PDB file of C-alpha atoms and ligand atoms in Angstrom:
ATOM      1  CA  UNK A   1      87.149  94.085  98.617  1.00  0.00           C
ATOM      2  CA  UNK A   2      83.745  94.024 100.210  1.00  0.00           C
ATOM      3  CA  UNK A   3      82.515  90.690 101.252  1.00  0.00           C
ATOM      4  CA  UNK A   4      79.350  89.680 102.584  1.00  0.00           C
ATOM      5  CA  UNK A   5      78.087  85.988 102.721  1.00  0.00           C
ATOM      6  CA  UNK A   6      75.542  86.745 100.056  1.00  0.00           C
ATOM      7  CA  UNK A   7      77.290  89.406  97.501  1.00  0.00           C
ATOM      8  CA  UNK A   8      80.857  89.484  96.770  1.00  0.00           C
ATOM      9  CA  UNK A   9      82.591  92.913  95.231  1.00  0.00           C
ATOM     10  CA  UNK A  10      86.025  93.817  94.043  1.00  0.00           C
ATOM     11  CA  UNK A  11      86.927  96.822  92.444  1.00  0.00           C
ATOM     12  CA  UNK A  12      89.609  96.166  89.604  1.00  0.00           C
ATOM     13  CA  UNK A  13      90.559  98.710  87.178  1.00  0.00           C
ATOM     14  CA  UNK A  14      87.529 100.602  87.707  1.00  0.00           C
ATOM     15  CA  UNK A  15      85.129  98.017  87.511  1.00  0.00           C
ATOM     16  CA  UNK A  16      83.037  97.064  90.726  1.00  0.00           C
ATOM     17  CA  UNK A  17      82.532  93.188  90.219  1.00  0.00           C
ATOM     18  CA  UNK A  18      79.632  92.160  91.924  1.00  0.00           C
ATOM     19  CA  UNK A  19      78.867  88.415  92.268  1.00  0.00           C
ATOM     20  CA  UNK A  20      75.621  87.261  93.804  1.00  0.00           C
ATOM     21  CA  UNK A  21      77.076  84.582  95.942  1.00  0.00           C
ATOM     22  CA  UNK A  22      73.918  81.891  97.274  1.00  0.00           C
ATOM     23  CA  UNK A  23      74.763  79.321  94.829  1.00  0.00           C
ATOM     24  CA  UNK A  24      73.014  76.555  96.841  1.00  0.00           C
ATOM     25  CA  UNK A  25      70.052  78.678  96.072  1.00  0.00           C
ATOM     26  CA  UNK A  26      70.804  79.605  92.788  1.00  0.00           C
ATOM     27  CA  UNK A  27      71.154  82.834  94.065  1.00  0.00           C
ATOM     28  CA  UNK A  28      67.706  83.598  95.374  1.00  0.00           C
ATOM     29  CA  UNK A  29      67.056  86.830  97.342  1.00  0.00           C
ATOM     30  CA  UNK A  30      67.169  86.716 100.904  1.00  0.00           C
ATOM     31  CA  UNK A  31      66.975  89.827 102.959  1.00  0.00           C
ATOM     32  CA  UNK A  32      70.771  89.704 103.462  1.00  0.00           C
ATOM     33  CA  UNK A  33      71.556  89.708  99.844  1.00  0.00           C
ATOM     34  CA  UNK A  34      69.054  92.423  98.897  1.00  0.00           C
ATOM     35  CA  UNK A  35      70.915  94.907 101.290  1.00  0.00           C
ATOM     36  CA  UNK A  36      74.186  93.393 100.006  1.00  0.00           C
ATOM     37  CA  UNK A  37      73.182  94.235  96.412  1.00  0.00           C
ATOM     38  CA  UNK A  38      71.941  97.553  97.160  1.00  0.00           C
ATOM     39  CA  UNK A  39      74.896  98.429  99.281  1.00  0.00           C
ATOM     40  CA  UNK A  40      77.299  97.396  96.313  1.00  0.00           C
ATOM     41  CA  UNK A  41      75.065  99.761  93.891  1.00  0.00           C
ATOM     42  CA  UNK A  42      75.394 102.560  96.270  1.00  0.00           C
ATOM     43  CA  UNK A  43      79.110 102.305  96.477  1.00  0.00           C
ATOM     44  CA  UNK A  44      78.852 102.467  92.509  1.00  0.00           C
ATOM     45  CA  UNK A  45      76.980 105.651  92.777  1.00  0.00           C
ATOM     46  CA  UNK A  46      79.267 107.485  95.304  1.00  0.00           C
ATOM     47  CA  UNK A  47      82.679 106.187  94.495  1.00  0.00           C
ATOM     48  CA  UNK A  48      84.713 108.078  91.888  1.00  0.00           C
ATOM     49  CA  UNK A  49      87.046 104.902  91.449  1.00  0.00           C
ATOM     50  CA  UNK A  50      84.156 103.004  90.077  1.00  0.00           C
ATOM     51  CA  UNK A  51      83.618 103.458  86.569  1.00  0.00           C
ATOM     52  CA  UNK A  52      81.454 100.550  85.516  1.00  0.00           C
ATOM     53  CA  UNK A  53      79.939  97.659  87.366  1.00  0.00           C
ATOM     54  CA  UNK A  54      79.912  93.666  86.293  1.00  0.00           C
ATOM     55  CA  UNK A  55      77.113  91.854  87.702  1.00  0.00           C
ATOM     56  CA  UNK A  56      77.349  87.974  87.674  1.00  0.00           C
ATOM     57  CA  UNK A  57      76.110  84.978  89.835  1.00  0.00           C
ATOM     58  CA  UNK A  58      78.180  82.398  91.553  1.00  0.00           C
ATOM     59  CA  UNK A  59      77.912  78.987  90.545  1.00  0.00           C
ATOM     60  CA  UNK A  60      75.232  77.248  87.898  1.00  0.00           C
ATOM     61  CA  UNK A  61      72.283  79.913  88.109  1.00  0.00           C
ATOM     62  CA  UNK A  62      72.440  83.874  87.944  1.00  0.00           C
ATOM     63  CA  UNK A  63      69.426  84.386  90.230  1.00  0.00           C
ATOM     64  CA  UNK A  64      66.125  82.655  90.984  1.00  0.00           C
ATOM     65  CA  UNK A  65      64.620  85.680  92.081  1.00  0.00           C
ATOM     66  CA  UNK A  66      62.963  85.759  95.546  1.00  0.00           C
ATOM     67  CA  UNK A  67      63.941  83.043  97.904  1.00  0.00           C
ATOM     68  CA  UNK A  68      60.655  81.275  98.702  1.00  0.00           C
ATOM     69  CA  UNK A  69      61.753  79.661 101.651  1.00  0.00           C
ATOM     70  CA  UNK A  70      61.190  82.951 103.182  1.00  0.00           C
ATOM     71  CA  UNK A  71      57.429  82.965 101.944  1.00  0.00           C
ATOM     72  CA  UNK A  72      56.688  79.493 103.027  1.00  0.00           C
ATOM     73  CA  UNK A  73      52.979  80.082 103.909  1.00  0.00           C
ATOM     74  CA  UNK A  74      53.246  76.841 106.375  1.00  0.00           C
ATOM     75  CA  UNK A  75      55.323  78.600 108.673  1.00  0.00           C
ATOM     76  CA  UNK A  76      53.204  81.576 109.268  1.00  0.00           C
ATOM     77  CA  UNK A  77      49.740  82.341 110.113  1.00  0.00           C
ATOM     78  CA  UNK A  78      49.754  85.700 108.512  1.00  0.00           C
ATOM     79  CA  UNK A  79      49.928  86.637 104.562  1.00  0.00           C
ATOM     80  CA  UNK A  80      53.123  88.407 103.758  1.00  0.00           C
ATOM     81  CA  UNK A  81      52.761  92.038 102.400  1.00  0.00           C
ATOM     82  CA  UNK A  82      54.576  91.851  99.105  1.00  0.00           C
ATOM     83  CA  UNK A  83      53.793  95.648  98.341  1.00  0.00           C
ATOM     84  CA  UNK A  84      55.908  95.903 101.572  1.00  0.00           C
ATOM     85  CA  UNK A  85      58.704  93.888 100.277  1.00  0.00           C
ATOM     86  CA  UNK A  86      59.135  95.485  97.075  1.00  0.00           C
ATOM     87  CA  UNK A  87      59.021  98.764  98.490  1.00  0.00           C
ATOM     88  CA  UNK A  88      61.696  98.053 100.955  1.00  0.00           C
ATOM     89  CA  UNK A  89      63.920  95.585  99.334  1.00  0.00           C
ATOM     90  CA  UNK A  90      63.493  95.459  95.512  1.00  0.00           C
ATOM     91  CA  UNK A  91      62.550  98.895  94.043  1.00  0.00           C
ATOM     92  CA  UNK A  92      65.071 100.736  95.972  1.00  0.00           C
ATOM     93  CA  UNK A  93      67.739  98.328  94.456  1.00  0.00           C
ATOM     94  CA  UNK A  94      65.994  99.001  90.627  1.00  0.00           C
ATOM     95  CA  UNK A  95      66.123 102.724  91.033  1.00  0.00           C
ATOM     96  CA  UNK A  96      69.426 102.942  91.852  1.00  0.00           C
ATOM     97  CA  UNK A  97      70.510 100.971  88.970  1.00  0.00           C
ATOM     98  CA  UNK A  98      68.480 102.625  86.378  1.00  0.00           C
ATOM     99  CA  UNK A  99      69.710 106.104  87.854  1.00  0.00           C
ATOM    100  CA  UNK A 100      73.377 105.508  88.374  1.00  0.00           C
ATOM    101  CA  UNK A 101      75.073 107.435  85.668  1.00  0.00           C
ATOM    102  CA  UNK A 102      77.744 104.579  84.819  1.00  0.00           C
ATOM    103  CA  UNK A 103      77.440 101.564  82.790  1.00  0.00           C
ATOM    104  CA  UNK A 104      76.275  98.319  84.011  1.00  0.00           C
ATOM    105  CA  UNK A 105      77.420  95.092  82.261  1.00  0.00           C
ATOM    106  CA  UNK A 106      75.760  91.954  83.347  1.00  0.00           C
ATOM    107  CA  UNK A 107      76.948  88.244  82.679  1.00  0.00           C
ATOM    108  CA  UNK A 108      74.017  86.082  83.199  1.00  0.00           C
ATOM    109  CA  UNK A 109      75.798  82.799  83.857  1.00  0.00           C
ATOM    110  CA  UNK A 110      73.115  80.404  83.905  1.00  0.00           C
ATOM    111  CA  UNK A 111      69.158  80.570  84.680  1.00  0.00           C
ATOM    112  CA  UNK A 112      67.655  84.050  85.466  1.00  0.00           C
ATOM    113  CA  UNK A 113      63.742  83.508  86.999  1.00  0.00           C
ATOM    114  CA  UNK A 114      61.321  85.859  88.561  1.00  0.00           C
ATOM    115  CA  UNK A 115      63.152  88.986  89.808  1.00  0.00           C
ATOM    116  CA  UNK A 116      66.460  87.416  88.772  1.00  0.00           C
ATOM    117  CA  UNK A 117      65.509  87.853  85.213  1.00  0.00           C
ATOM    118  CA  UNK A 118      64.298  91.422  85.555  1.00  0.00           C
ATOM    119  CA  UNK A 119      67.310  92.426  87.627  1.00  0.00           C
ATOM    120  CA  UNK A 120      69.324  91.384  84.577  1.00  0.00           C
ATOM    121  CA  UNK A 121      66.861  93.327  81.918  1.00  0.00           C
ATOM    122  CA  UNK A 122      67.536  96.308  84.069  1.00  0.00           C
ATOM    123  CA  UNK A 123      71.358  96.540  83.421  1.00  0.00           C
ATOM    124  CA  UNK A 124      72.708  98.452  80.610  1.00  0.00           C
ATOM    125  CA  UNK A 125      74.443  95.804  78.421  1.00  0.00           C
ATOM    126  CA  UNK A 126      73.439  92.232  78.820  1.00  0.00           C
ATOM    127  CA  UNK A 127      75.492  89.287  77.630  1.00  0.00           C
ATOM    128  CA  UNK A 128      74.382  85.727  78.751  1.00  0.00           C
ATOM    129  CA  UNK A 129      75.943  82.057  78.232  1.00  0.00           C
ATOM    130  CA  UNK A 130      73.970  80.108  75.698  1.00  0.00           C
ATOM    131  CA  UNK A 131      72.941  77.572  77.993  1.00  0.00           C
ATOM    132  CA  UNK A 132      71.386  80.379  80.514  1.00  0.00           C
ATOM    133  CA  UNK A 133      67.454  80.885  80.132  1.00  0.00           C
ATOM    134  CA  UNK A 134      65.396  83.450  81.580  1.00  0.00           C
ATOM    135  CA  UNK A 135      61.799  82.657  83.078  1.00  0.00           C
ATOM    136  CA  UNK A 136      59.112  85.026  84.350  1.00  0.00           C
ATOM    137  CA  UNK A 137      58.345  82.698  86.830  1.00  0.00           C
ATOM    138  CA  UNK A 138      55.721  84.639  88.827  1.00  0.00           C
ATOM    139  CA  UNK A 139      52.798  83.091  87.043  1.00  0.00           C
ATOM    140  CA  UNK A 140      53.506  79.793  88.394  1.00  0.00           C
ATOM    141  CA  UNK A 141      53.061  81.065  92.140  1.00  0.00           C
ATOM    142  CA  UNK A 142      50.220  83.648  91.376  1.00  0.00           C
ATOM    143  CA  UNK A 143      52.430  86.618  91.158  1.00  0.00           C
ATOM    144  CA  UNK A 144      52.919  89.553  88.961  1.00  0.00           C
ATOM    145  CA  UNK A 145      56.361  90.245  87.156  1.00  0.00           C
ATOM    146  CA  UNK A 146      58.087  92.387  89.416  1.00  0.00           C
ATOM    147  CA  UNK A 147      61.302  94.190  89.784  1.00  0.00           C
ATOM    148  CA  UNK A 148      60.548  96.478  86.710  1.00  0.00           C
ATOM    149  CA  UNK A 149      59.797  93.140  84.517  1.00  0.00           C
ATOM    150  CA  UNK A 150      56.212  94.211  83.249  1.00  0.00           C
ATOM    151  CA  UNK A 151      57.756  97.653  82.406  1.00  0.00           C
ATOM    152  CA  UNK A 152      60.927  96.317  80.884  1.00  0.00           C
ATOM    153  CA  UNK A 153      59.200  93.258  79.032  1.00  0.00           C
ATOM    154  CA  UNK A 154      56.407  95.575  77.532  1.00  0.00           C
ATOM    155  CA  UNK A 155      58.894  98.483  76.420  1.00  0.00           C
ATOM    156  CA  UNK A 156      61.466  95.947  75.041  1.00  0.00           C
ATOM    157  CA  UNK A 157      59.396  93.041  73.356  1.00  0.00           C
ATOM    158  CA  UNK A 158      56.075  95.021  73.067  1.00  0.00           C
ATOM    159  CA  UNK A 159      52.923  93.358  74.217  1.00  0.00           C
ATOM    160  CA  UNK A 160      52.565  90.164  72.245  1.00  0.00           C
ATOM    161  CA  UNK A 161      55.766  88.752  73.425  1.00  0.00           C
ATOM    162  CA  UNK A 162      55.797  90.087  77.008  1.00  0.00           C
ATOM    163  CA  UNK A 163      52.435  88.902  77.588  1.00  0.00           C
ATOM    164  CA  UNK A 164      53.315  85.269  76.471  1.00  0.00           C
ATOM    165  CA  UNK A 165      56.539  85.366  78.527  1.00  0.00           C
ATOM    166  CA  UNK A 166      54.556  86.298  81.834  1.00  0.00           C
ATOM    167  CA  UNK A 167      51.578  84.813  81.496  1.00  0.00           C
ATOM    168  CA  UNK A 168      53.120  81.077  80.458  1.00  0.00           C
ATOM    169  CA  UNK A 169      56.069  81.382  82.271  1.00  0.00           C
ATOM    170  CA  UNK A 170      58.039  79.453  79.644  1.00  0.00           C
ATOM    171  CA  UNK A 171      61.695  79.482  79.328  1.00  0.00           C
ATOM    172  CA  UNK A 172      63.224  81.718  77.092  1.00  0.00           C
ATOM    173  CA  UNK A 173      66.951  80.739  75.760  1.00  0.00           C
ATOM    174  CA  UNK A 174      69.677  83.344  75.549  1.00  0.00           C
ATOM    175  CA  UNK A 175      69.789  83.119  71.739  1.00  0.00           C
ATOM    176  CA  UNK A 176      66.142  83.730  71.402  1.00  0.00           C
ATOM    177  CA  UNK A 177      66.240  86.724  74.005  1.00  0.00           C
ATOM    178  CA  UNK A 178      69.229  88.123  71.786  1.00  0.00           C
ATOM    179  CA  UNK A 179      67.303  87.516  68.396  1.00  0.00           C
ATOM    180  CA  UNK A 180      64.184  89.701  70.202  1.00  0.00           C
ATOM    181  CA  UNK A 181      66.539  92.447  71.506  1.00  0.00           C
ATOM    182  CA  UNK A 182      66.133  91.257  75.152  1.00  0.00           C
ATOM    183  CA  UNK A 183      69.675  91.129  75.607  1.00  0.00           C
ATOM    184  CA  UNK A 184      72.594  92.348  73.682  1.00  0.00           C
ATOM    185  CA  UNK A 185      74.694  88.856  72.978  1.00  0.00           C
ATOM    186  CA  UNK A 186      74.348  85.242  73.619  1.00  0.00           C
ATOM    187  CA  UNK A 187      77.879  84.043  74.026  1.00  0.00           C
ATOM    188  CA  UNK A 188      79.770  80.556  74.570  1.00  0.00           C
ATOM    189  CA  UNK A 189      79.503  79.675  78.379  1.00  0.00           C
ATOM    190  CA  UNK A 190      83.139  79.450  78.418  1.00  0.00           C
ATOM    191  CA  UNK A 191      83.759  82.813  77.416  1.00  0.00           C
ATOM    192  CA  UNK A 192      81.209  84.585  79.072  1.00  0.00           C
ATOM    193  CA  UNK A 193      82.860  86.111  81.792  1.00  0.00           C
ATOM    194  CA  UNK A 194      85.872  87.118  79.587  1.00  0.00           C
ATOM    195  CA  UNK A 195      83.588  88.780  77.150  1.00  0.00           C
ATOM    196  CA  UNK A 196      81.710  90.594  80.008  1.00  0.00           C
ATOM    197  CA  UNK A 197      85.056  91.468  81.664  1.00  0.00           C
ATOM    198  CA  UNK A 198      86.595  92.961  78.508  1.00  0.00           C
ATOM    199  CA  UNK A 199      83.571  95.104  78.059  1.00  0.00           C
ATOM    200  CA  UNK A 200      83.295  96.245  81.332  1.00  0.00           C
ATOM    201  CA  UNK A 201      86.774  97.145  81.462  1.00  0.00           C
ATOM    202  CA  UNK A 202      86.595  99.061  78.243  1.00  0.00           C
ATOM    203  CA  UNK A 203      83.758 101.106  79.583  1.00  0.00           C
ATOM    204  CA  UNK A 204      85.696 101.659  82.992  1.00  0.00           C
ATOM    205  CA  UNK A 205      88.105 103.162  80.824  1.00  0.00           C
ATOM    206  CA  UNK A 206      85.849 105.000  78.980  1.00  0.00           C
ATOM    207  CA  UNK A 207      84.522 108.916  79.470  1.00  0.00           C
ATOM    208  CA  UNK A 208      82.356 108.328  82.393  1.00  0.00           C
ATOM    209  CA  UNK A 209      80.405 111.553  82.327  1.00  0.00           C
ATOM    210  CA  UNK A 210      79.570 111.160  78.701  1.00  0.00           C
ATOM    211  CA  UNK A 211      78.753 107.711  79.141  1.00  0.00           C
ATOM    212  CA  UNK A 212      76.462 108.590  81.858  1.00  0.00           C
ATOM    213  CA  UNK A 213      74.487 111.282  80.385  1.00  0.00           C
ATOM    214  CA  UNK A 214      74.172 108.871  77.335  1.00  0.00           C
ATOM    215  CA  UNK A 215      72.340 106.043  79.519  1.00  0.00           C
ATOM    216  CA  UNK A 216      70.417 109.067  81.077  1.00  0.00           C
ATOM    217  CA  UNK A 217      69.136 110.257  77.454  1.00  0.00           C
ATOM    218  CA  UNK A 218      68.356 106.830  76.110  1.00  0.00           C
ATOM    219  CA  UNK A 219      66.324 105.791  79.135  1.00  0.00           C
ATOM    220  CA  UNK A 220      64.500 109.061  78.833  1.00  0.00           C
ATOM    221  CA  UNK A 221      63.404 108.833  75.306  1.00  0.00           C
ATOM    222  CA  UNK A 222      60.479 106.694  75.122  1.00  0.00           C
ATOM    223  CA  UNK A 223      58.358 108.782  77.231  1.00  0.00           C
ATOM    224  CA  UNK A 224      59.160 112.411  76.065  1.00  0.00           C
ATOM    225  CA  UNK A 225      58.455 114.256  72.984  1.00  0.00           C
ATOM    226  CA  UNK A 226      61.132 114.969  70.475  1.00  0.00           C
ATOM    227  CA  UNK A 227      61.262 118.879  71.436  1.00  0.00           C
ATOM    228  CA  UNK A 228      61.666 117.952  74.958  1.00  0.00           C
ATOM    229  CA  UNK A 229      64.343 115.538  74.039  1.00  0.00           C
ATOM    230  CA  UNK A 230      66.238 117.650  71.652  1.00  0.00           C
ATOM    231  CA  UNK A 231      66.393 120.291  74.654  1.00  0.00           C
ATOM    232  CA  UNK A 232      67.939 117.553  77.053  1.00  0.00           C
ATOM    233  CA  UNK A 233      70.438 116.277  74.654  1.00  0.00           C
ATOM    234  CA  UNK A 234      71.531 120.290  74.284  1.00  0.00           C
ATOM    235  CA  UNK A 235      71.734 120.313  77.911  1.00  0.00           C
ATOM    236  CA  UNK A 236      73.538 116.846  78.087  1.00  0.00           C
ATOM    237  CA  UNK A 237      75.934 117.600  75.283  1.00  0.00           C
ATOM    238  CA  UNK A 238      76.860 120.993  76.866  1.00  0.00           C
ATOM    239  CA  UNK A 239      78.160 119.248  79.871  1.00  0.00           C
ATOM    240  CA  UNK A 240      79.845 116.750  77.939  1.00  0.00           C
ATOM    241  CA  UNK A 241      81.647 119.449  76.126  1.00  0.00           C
ATOM    242  CA  UNK A 242      82.560 120.830  79.638  1.00  0.00           C
ATOM    243  CA  UNK A 243      84.269 117.576  80.606  1.00  0.00           C
ATOM    244  CA  UNK A 244      88.195 116.892  80.486  1.00  0.00           C
ATOM    245  CA  UNK A 245      87.554 113.882  78.728  1.00  0.00           C
ATOM    246  CA  UNK A 246      85.879 115.472  75.907  1.00  0.00           C
ATOM    247  CA  UNK A 247      89.227 117.756  75.677  1.00  0.00           C
ATOM    248  CA  UNK A 248      91.496 114.955  75.585  1.00  0.00           C
ATOM    249  CA  UNK A 249      89.153 112.843  73.006  1.00  0.00           C
ATOM    250  CA  UNK A 250      89.494 115.731  70.639  1.00  0.00           C
ATOM    251  CA  UNK A 251      93.339 116.096  71.449  1.00  0.00           C
ATOM    252  CA  UNK A 252      94.064 112.308  70.864  1.00  0.00           C
ATOM    253  CA  UNK A 253      92.204 112.091  67.565  1.00  0.00           C
ATOM    254  CA  UNK A 254      94.234 115.311  66.195  1.00  0.00           C
ATOM    255  CA  UNK A 255      97.328 113.540  67.695  1.00  0.00           C
ATOM    256  CA  UNK A 256      96.499 110.186  65.786  1.00  0.00           C
ATOM    257  CA  UNK A 257      96.777 108.515  69.565  1.00  0.00           C
ATOM    258  CA  UNK A 258      94.244 106.499  71.720  1.00  0.00           C
ATOM    259  CA  UNK A 259      92.624 108.808  74.118  1.00  0.00           C
ATOM    260  CA  UNK A 260      93.393 108.352  78.015  1.00  0.00           C
ATOM    261  CA  UNK A 261      90.342 109.129  79.645  1.00  0.00           C
ATOM    262  CA  UNK A 262      90.096 109.924  83.291  1.00  0.00           C
ATOM    263  CA  UNK A 263      86.355 110.041  84.045  1.00  0.00           C
ATOM    264  CA  UNK A 264      85.978 113.552  84.595  1.00  0.00           C
TER     265      UNK A 264
HETATM  266  O1  T3D B   1      58.325  88.076  97.878  1.00  0.00           O
HETATM  267  C1  T3D B   1      58.610  89.055  97.606  1.00  0.00           C
HETATM  268  O2  T3D B   1      59.047  89.924  98.037  1.00  0.00           O
HETATM  269  C2  T3D B   1      57.784  89.471  96.264  1.00  0.00           C
HETATM  270  C3  T3D B   1      59.028  89.428  95.293  1.00  0.00           C
HETATM  271  C4  T3D B   1      58.925  88.186  94.424  1.00  0.00           C
HETATM  272  C5  T3D B   1      60.084  88.315  93.085  1.00  0.00           C
HETATM  273  C6  T3D B   1      60.201  87.037  92.788  1.00  0.00           C
HETATM  274  O3  T3D B   1      61.218  86.826  92.039  1.00  0.00           O
HETATM  275  S1  T3D B   1      59.030  85.975  92.752  1.00  0.00           S
HETATM  276  C7  T3D B   1      59.694  84.501  91.821  1.00  0.00           C
HETATM  277  C8  T3D B   1      60.472  83.671  92.726  1.00  0.00           C
HETATM  278  N1  T3D B   1      61.304  82.709  92.072  1.00  0.00           N
HETATM  279  C9  T3D B   1      60.918  81.736  91.759  1.00  0.00           C
HETATM  280  O4  T3D B   1      59.420  81.435  91.567  1.00  0.00           O
HETATM  281  C10 T3D B   1      61.479  80.656  90.907  1.00  0.00           C
HETATM  282  C11 T3D B   1      61.825  79.316  91.387  1.00  0.00           C
HETATM  283  N2  T3D B   1      62.677  78.273  90.981  1.00  0.00           N
HETATM  284  C12 T3D B   1      62.653  77.669  89.887  1.00  0.00           C
HETATM  285  O5  T3D B   1      61.522  77.459  89.233  1.00  0.00           O
HETATM  286  C13 T3D B   1      63.609  76.676  89.602  1.00  0.00           C
HETATM  287  O6  T3D B   1      64.433  76.524  90.789  1.00  0.00           O
HETATM  288  C14 T3D B   1      64.714  77.445  88.432  1.00  0.00           C
HETATM  289  C15 T3D B   1      63.662  77.178  86.988  1.00  0.00           C
HETATM  290  C16 T3D B   1      65.022  78.472  88.650  1.00  0.00           C
HETATM  291  C17 T3D B   1      65.690  76.314  88.155  1.00  0.00           C
HETATM  292  O7  T3D B   1      65.292  75.008  88.239  1.00  0.00           O
HETATM  293  P1  T3D B   1      66.432  73.784  88.212  1.00  0.00           P
HETATM  294  O8  T3D B   1      65.621  72.515  88.055  1.00  0.00           O
HETATM  295  O9  T3D B   1      67.552  74.174  87.561  1.00  0.00           O
HETATM  296  O10 T3D B   1      66.881  73.875  89.787  1.00  0.00           O
HETATM  297  P2  T3D B   1      66.322  73.429  91.039  1.00  0.00           P
HETATM  298  O11 T3D B   1      66.742  72.223  91.425  1.00  0.00           O
HETATM  299  O12 T3D B   1      64.914  73.885  91.151  1.00  0.00           O
HETATM  300  O13 T3D B   1      66.846  74.106  92.060  1.00  0.00           O
HETATM  301  C18 T3D B   1      68.070  74.145  92.498  1.00  0.00           C
HETATM  302  C19 T3D B   1      68.177  74.514  94.110  1.00  0.00           C
HETATM  303  O14 T3D B   1      67.727  75.916  94.351  1.00  0.00           O
HETATM  304  C20 T3D B   1      66.757  73.867  94.849  1.00  0.00           C
HETATM  305  O15 T3D B   1      67.285  73.496  96.598  1.00  0.00           O
HETATM  306  P3  T3D B   1      67.834  72.032  96.624  1.00  0.00           P
HETATM  307  O16 T3D B   1      66.370  71.039  96.496  1.00  0.00           O
HETATM  308  O17 T3D B   1      68.931  71.945  96.046  1.00  0.00           O
HETATM  309  O18 T3D B   1      67.937  72.154  98.149  1.00  0.00           O
HETATM  310  C21 T3D B   1      65.929  74.563  95.103  1.00  0.00           C
HETATM  311  O19 T3D B   1      64.989  74.384  95.886  1.00  0.00           O
HETATM  312  C22 T3D B   1      66.777  75.993  95.003  1.00  0.00           C
HETATM  313  N3  T3D B   1      66.006  77.307  94.802  1.00  0.00           N
HETATM  314  C23 T3D B   1      65.772  77.641  93.471  1.00  0.00           C
HETATM  315  N4  T3D B   1      64.961  78.760  93.102  1.00  0.00           N
HETATM  316  C24 T3D B   1      64.751  79.202  94.656  1.00  0.00           C
HETATM  317  C25 T3D B   1      65.293  77.888  95.379  1.00  0.00           C
HETATM  318  N5  T3D B   1      65.266  78.298  96.687  1.00  0.00           N
HETATM  319  C26 T3D B   1      64.333  79.173  97.133  1.00  0.00           C
HETATM  320  N6  T3D B   1      64.054  80.026  96.284  1.00  0.00           N
HETATM  321  C27 T3D B   1      63.942  80.143  95.221  1.00  0.00           C
HETATM  322  N7  T3D B   1      63.733  81.001  94.310  1.00  0.00           N
END
């Protein structure tokens, strides 16, 4: 178990459970939480024992984005360089999440605002409690949607909905987010953690290399033409075909038994 004050990580049945842990601030990001979250995704990248990640928040919120207490203009004579803070804190974590070739399941347990919403949208399978809401809070304080938000909203929702969410900063309830295809599922609050854990555990018992290559392909699809993509599928399928998990999957099918994947 890795335990910082701000992020708690435990490894269980191949699932790295990562909990944002500043409940009094609705898990808003301070510097320590940034570094601890990045460290968790670095562990997920390097450690073969980690075969899926489950990200959630402690308390009644998922994440309220940047801790605005750390940006109080009344306490500083100079204006902050937010380009620098994105480069230093948010963007490395977003890049790690998108390049991690293991599935990330997100359980949005409550409000997800600002960068907190966009961190959730960077995950691979997002479940949200029915009572949870997503808010692109940036325009309320004069900022633009960061942490990949302007990119993921535009790609997933298209311009009309992306612009309305970002410009108006109105809350989007979990069920609406599901019906717009922004998240996988809205579920009853009481069953959120169990349902998310079941999905993460199932993925952690899956053919990790094949799942990682699938994530790579789906993320690459929107930015390349079909010819390029077919070549990429060929290369990824070649790699998948050389894995022990593929041999096990076919053998298990022929022997009419469940496959036991090892992630290699
Ligand atoms: O700066 C950079 O590096 C650039 C990057 C920016 C990325 C960003 O994320 S910018 C956007 C920052 N986030 C926001 O603007 C959201 C601010 N929060 C809210 O709008 C509301 O708190 C919520 C809609 C999220 C939830 O509302 P509600 O009514 O359920 O809760 P609340 O009472 O507002 O908040 C509960 C506590 O959490 C409260 O503290 P208190 O009064 O009990 O001591 C509140 O101050 C605190 N809190 C909530 N969000 C933040 C926060 N404290 C610091 N920073 C926050 N972002």
